[in-house]
XYZ file of N, CA and C in Angstrom:
435
model
N 105.321 91.978 83.159
C 105.964 93.069 83.872
C 106.606 94.079 82.915
N 106.815 93.703 81.651
C 107.364 94.643 80.684
C 106.472 95.852 80.525
N 105.178 95.637 80.734
C 104.193 96.715 80.614
C 104.491 97.850 81.594
N 105.050 97.535 82.734
C 105.329 98.542 83.766
C 106.432 99.505 83.325
N 107.409 99.013 82.587
C 108.558 99.830 82.206
C 108.202 101.113 81.475
N 107.122 101.112 80.731
C 106.719 102.281 79.960
C 105.781 103.211 80.720
N 105.220 102.729 81.823
C 104.225 103.516 82.557
C 104.842 104.623 83.394
N 104.136 105.710 83.449
C 104.505 106.841 84.299
C 103.341 107.104 85.244
N 103.652 107.640 86.398
C 102.620 108.011 87.367
C 102.535 109.524 87.364
N 101.306 110.017 87.202
C 101.069 111.452 87.116
C 100.241 111.930 88.294
N 100.523 113.164 88.679
C 99.753 113.839 89.723
C 99.395 115.228 89.210
N 98.512 115.870 89.910
C 98.131 117.222 89.540
C 99.340 118.153 89.646
N 99.477 119.012 88.661
C 100.575 119.965 88.637
C 100.624 120.807 89.915
N 99.450 121.191 90.419
C 99.434 122.054 91.614
C 99.820 121.299 92.885
N 99.738 119.955 92.874
C 100.115 119.158 94.043
C 101.540 118.613 93.946
N 102.121 118.686 92.767
C 103.440 118.107 92.529
C 104.497 118.555 93.550
N 104.605 119.847 93.882
C 105.629 120.241 94.864
C 105.453 119.578 96.229
N 104.219 119.331 96.640
C 103.986 118.673 97.934
C 104.507 117.236 97.877
N 104.201 116.532 96.787
C 104.721 115.170 96.625
C 106.250 115.175 96.683
N 106.865 116.101 95.983
C 108.325 116.147 95.953
C 108.903 116.482 97.328
N 108.338 117.480 97.986
C 108.879 117.888 99.280
C 108.684 116.806 100.337
N 107.506 116.188 100.373
C 107.286 115.124 101.353
C 108.051 113.863 100.971
N 108.245 113.645 99.685
C 109.034 112.506 99.224
C 110.508 112.610 99.572
N 110.966 113.803 99.864
C 112.367 114.019 100.264
C 112.527 114.123 101.770
N 111.429 114.305 102.479
C 111.558 114.561 103.913
C 110.883 113.480 104.767
N 109.573 113.428 104.768
C 108.860 112.518 105.659
C 108.678 111.111 105.097
N 108.731 110.967 103.802
C 108.603 109.663 103.149
C 109.923 109.373 102.442
N 110.196 108.092 102.195
C 111.498 107.755 101.612
C 111.603 108.107 100.133
N 110.457 108.204 99.431
C 110.463 108.625 98.035
C 109.065 109.102 97.643
N 108.978 109.768 96.492
C 107.703 110.316 96.016
C 106.618 109.259 95.941
N 106.972 108.077 95.472
C 105.973 107.025 95.288
C 105.372 106.569 96.617
N 106.110 106.668 97.712
C 105.562 106.285 99.022
C 104.422 107.217 99.424
N 104.620 108.509 99.232
C 103.543 109.445 99.562
C 102.384 109.275 98.586
N 102.677 108.943 97.339
C 101.629 108.673 96.348
C 100.742 107.521 96.822
N 101.340 106.418 97.251
C 100.574 105.263 97.734
C 99.752 105.665 98.959
N 100.329 106.455 99.836
C 99.600 106.951 101.004
C 98.348 107.713 100.555
N 98.499 108.568 99.560
C 97.361 109.347 99.052
C 96.341 108.464 98.352
N 96.798 107.418 97.667
C 95.872 106.469 97.032
C 94.956 105.870 98.096
N 95.528 105.431 99.199
C 94.707 104.829 100.244
C 93.830 105.849 100.951
N 94.294 107.077 101.054
C 93.445 108.129 101.633
C 92.218 108.346 100.745
N 92.402 108.418 99.442
C 91.285 108.583 98.512
C 90.378 107.373 98.494
N 90.976 106.197 98.546
C 90.199 104.955 98.558
C 89.353 104.873 99.823
N 89.927 105.250 100.942
C 89.205 105.250 102.217
C 87.987 106.168 102.146
N 88.127 107.279 101.433
C 87.024 108.221 101.251
C 86.055 107.757 100.159
N 86.451 106.706 99.450
C 85.683 106.191 98.314
C 85.496 107.271 97.250
N 86.587 108.007 96.998
C 86.552 109.082 96.009
C 87.721 108.933 95.043
N 87.401 108.909 93.783
C 88.416 108.899 92.732
C 88.109 110.093 91.838
N 88.977 111.091 91.853
C 88.711 112.334 91.128
C 89.619 112.494 89.913
N 88.994 112.877 88.818
C 89.743 113.223 87.601
C 90.494 114.532 87.865
N 91.565 114.740 87.128
C 92.290 116.005 87.230
C 92.959 116.308 85.911
N 93.218 117.573 85.705
C 93.903 117.995 84.485
C 95.242 118.607 84.883
N 95.948 119.107 83.930
C 97.274 119.685 84.171
C 98.130 118.718 84.990
N 98.462 117.606 84.351
C 99.217 116.546 85.008
C 100.714 116.778 84.896
N 101.413 116.283 85.896
C 102.867 116.322 85.874
C 103.373 114.944 86.296
N 104.408 114.478 85.614
C 104.953 113.155 85.944
C 105.617 113.186 87.312
N 105.170 112.281 88.173
C 105.751 112.157 89.502
C 106.930 111.187 89.480
N 106.713 110.028 88.870
C 107.756 109.005 88.838
C 107.426 107.952 87.786
N 108.354 107.092 87.550
C 108.110 105.957 86.670
C 107.466 104.858 87.505
N 106.587 104.104 86.906
C 105.871 103.055 87.632
C 106.801 101.961 88.147
N 107.963 101.800 87.524
C 108.899 100.769 87.986
C 109.456 101.073 89.379
N 109.298 102.304 89.854
C 109.778 102.623 91.199
C 108.861 102.068 92.282
N 107.655 101.644 91.900
C 106.751 101.045 92.880
C 107.257 99.657 93.247
N 107.174 99.337 94.524
C 107.626 98.030 94.991
C 106.572 96.958 94.686
N 106.942 95.730 94.864
C 105.991 94.627 94.678
C 104.814 94.789 95.640
N 105.119 95.207 96.862
C 104.062 95.451 97.855
C 103.115 96.565 97.382
N 103.664 97.612 96.798
C 102.833 98.702 96.268
C 101.885 98.172 95.198
N 102.409 97.332 94.297
C 101.565 96.793 93.226
C 100.466 95.890 93.776
N 100.781 95.111 94.787
C 99.753 94.269 95.408
C 98.670 95.158 96.010
N 99.076 96.255 96.628
C 98.110 97.200 97.207
C 97.229 97.803 96.119
N 97.835 98.215 95.004
C 97.065 98.804 93.915
C 96.139 97.784 93.263
N 96.588 96.540 93.182
C 95.731 95.478 92.655
C 94.503 95.305 93.535
N 94.684 95.349 94.855
C 93.543 95.177 95.762
C 92.575 96.351 95.661
N 93.092 97.552 95.503
C 92.228 98.722 95.335
C 91.420 98.585 94.047
N 92.088 98.202 92.980
C 91.405 98.034 91.694
C 90.362 96.911 91.792
N 90.735 95.800 92.401
C 89.823 94.667 92.528
C 88.591 95.053 93.347
N 88.780 95.808 94.403
C 87.641 96.251 95.224
C 86.662 97.099 94.427
N 87.144 97.780 93.410
C 86.301 98.635 92.581
C 85.670 97.916 91.402
N 86.392 96.967 90.840
C 85.959 96.358 89.585
C 85.658 94.865 89.662
N 86.002 94.227 90.767
C 85.741 92.797 90.895
C 86.673 91.932 90.074
N 87.716 92.532 89.544
C 88.729 91.803 88.779
C 90.025 92.592 88.837
N 91.112 91.923 88.495
C 92.405 92.602 88.463
C 92.576 93.222 87.079
N 92.936 94.479 87.049
C 93.119 95.179 85.780
C 94.544 95.100 85.289
N 94.770 95.727 84.165
C 96.133 95.826 83.641
C 96.899 96.828 84.506
N 98.198 96.832 84.356
C 98.999 97.789 85.124
C 98.595 99.225 84.779
N 98.303 99.460 83.522
C 97.882 100.799 83.110
C 96.557 101.182 83.770
N 95.605 100.267 83.782
C 94.303 100.536 84.418
C 94.459 100.777 85.915
N 95.300 99.959 86.552
C 95.516 100.124 87.994
C 96.175 101.466 88.290
N 97.137 101.847 87.445
C 97.833 103.121 87.630
C 96.877 104.296 87.463
N 96.028 104.238 86.445
C 95.082 105.330 86.198
C 94.083 105.480 87.344
N 93.587 104.377 87.874
C 92.679 104.456 89.021
C 93.423 104.990 90.245
N 94.640 104.519 90.446
C 95.438 104.981 91.586
C 95.677 106.487 91.511
N 95.937 107.012 90.326
C 96.143 108.458 90.171
C 94.898 109.231 90.603
N 93.734 108.731 90.263
C 92.481 109.409 90.630
C 92.247 109.351 92.130
N 92.516 108.191 92.728
C 92.367 108.082 94.181
C 93.387 108.968 94.896
N 94.609 108.989 94.401
C 95.644 109.828 95.020
C 95.248 111.297 94.941
N 94.670 111.696 93.820
C 94.235 113.090 93.676
C 93.146 113.424 94.702
N 92.188 112.536 94.861
C 91.137 112.762 95.865
C 91.721 112.773 97.271
N 92.669 111.866 97.530
C 93.273 111.784 98.857
C 94.076 113.014 99.225
N 94.927 113.463 98.314
C 95.742 114.637 98.631
C 94.876 115.894 98.697
N 93.857 115.977 97.852
C 92.950 117.139 97.896
C 92.256 117.208 99.251
N 91.788 116.074 99.730
C 91.136 116.041 101.047
C 92.122 116.460 102.143
N 93.320 115.918 102.104
C 94.299 116.251 103.147
C 94.712 117.713 103.088
N 94.853 118.264 101.877
C 95.209 119.677 101.740
C 94.115 120.560 102.335
N 92.874 120.180 102.129
C 91.755 120.970 102.637
C 91.479 120.746 104.112
N 92.108 119.746 104.704
C 91.836 119.418 106.100
C 93.125 119.297 106.904
N 93.689 118.118 106.966
C 94.832 117.837 107.840
C 96.079 118.656 107.532
N 96.353 118.931 106.276
C 97.593 119.625 105.902
C 97.420 121.126 105.716
N 96.212 121.587 105.886
C 95.858 122.980 105.570
C 96.821 124.016 106.162
N 97.139 123.878 107.420
C 97.972 124.897 108.070
C 99.467 124.741 107.778
N 99.830 123.697 107.049
C 101.237 123.447 106.742
C 101.594 123.754 105.287
N 100.639 124.331 104.545
C 100.850 124.593 103.133
C 100.538 126.033 102.764
N 101.191 126.488 101.720
C 100.863 127.777 101.104
C 100.748 127.532 99.605
N 100.112 128.461 98.913
C 100.056 128.393 97.457
C 100.915 129.506 96.891
N 101.713 129.181 95.878
C 102.551 130.183 95.242
C 101.767 130.898 94.138
N 102.465 131.734 93.375
C 101.818 132.526 92.322
C 101.171 131.648 91.261
N 101.716 130.467 91.026
C 101.187 129.539 90.020
C 100.125 128.613 90.616
N 99.706 128.906 91.838
C 98.692 128.134 92.578
C 99.151 126.724 92.909
N 100.450 126.520 92.955
C 101.000 125.238 93.390
C 101.133 125.262 94.905
N 100.815 124.146 95.519
C 100.939 124.041 96.970
C 102.378 123.714 97.345
N 102.848 124.354 98.413
C 104.191 124.122 98.929
C 104.124 124.041 100.447
N 105.076 123.322 101.006
C 105.122 123.171 102.460
C 105.631 124.443 103.116
N 105.127 124.688 104.299
C 105.642 125.772 105.139
C 105.648 125.259 106.569
N 106.406 125.868 107.394
C 106.372 125.534 108.808
C 107.213 124.331 109.195
N 106.912 123.828 110.371
C 107.684 122.803 111.036
C 107.336 121.408 110.502
N 108.324 120.721 109.952
C 108.091 119.372 109.430
C 107.800 118.366 110.538
N 108.342 118.594 111.742
C 108.046 117.686 112.850
C 106.558 117.739 113.197
N 106.008 118.940 113.211
C 104.575 119.088 113.486
C 103.744 118.463 112.361
N 104.187 118.633 111.135
C 103.490 118.041 109.997
C 103.518 116.519 110.095
N 104.656 115.976 110.471
C 104.767 114.529 110.629
C 103.793 114.036 111.705
N 103.691 114.763 112.778
C 102.748 114.390 113.846
C 101.310 114.463 113.332
N 101.008 115.470 112.544
C 99.665 115.620 111.987
C 99.321 114.438 111.079
N 100.274 114.016 110.266
C 100.050 112.870 109.379
C 99.857 111.597 110.202
N 100.647 111.429 111.253
C 100.476 110.255 112.119
C 99.109 110.263 112.803
N 98.680 111.421 113.260
C 97.351 111.531 113.869
C 96.261 111.184 112.867
N 96.420 111.621 111.624
C 95.459 111.289 110.571
C 95.378 109.777 110.373
N 96.540 109.124 110.322
C 96.571 107.675 110.127
C 95.900 106.969 111.297
N 96.224 107.370 112.514
C 95.630 106.726 113.684
C 94.113 106.941 113.736
N 93.680 108.133 113.442
C 92.241 108.430 113.415
C 91.542 107.597 112.341
N 92.153 107.508 111.184
C 91.586 106.725 110.082
C 91.512 105.251 110.446
N 92.532 104.761 111.111
C 92.576 103.358 111.507
C 91.465 103.058 112.506
N 91.206 103.971 113.427
C 90.144 103.772 114.407
C 88.774 103.768 113.752
N 88.588 104.635 112.734
C 87.292 104.721 112.055
C 87.043 103.487 111.206
N 87.984 103.129 110.390
C 87.867 101.964 109.508
C 89.271 101.526 109.130
N 89.718 100.413 109.645
C 91.099 99.981 109.367
C 91.378 99.890 107.878
N 92.635 100.273 107.511
C 93.076 100.202 106.109
C 93.076 98.764 105.672
């Protein structure tokens, strides 16, 4: 577990404000929305590379349950459990694919891009929360998490 203390979780610079804003409002912390995005990307079976990274949080903020979830995602891809660093790197790619998909679809009408092309929330958070719940329910009906 000492390996976790040095790890950081990175997200795309342009998505960072969305993680922060949702981590303060609809989710209890940034890492919760990150895990949500990991599963969204995993469900799509898409892991996307990204550049211009920004640190979202330290890996120690992930709960034991989060790590078990990331281990299962990694195992489903590789047939073995990876190191914490390997699991984190795969999770970052899945989260990037997941948030990109949601930005282009479910979250589209709730976001704007600023001058630096960073996405930011706009509009009613209650409606956004309902949209996220609808996404989860629809996803569960198609293929349970």
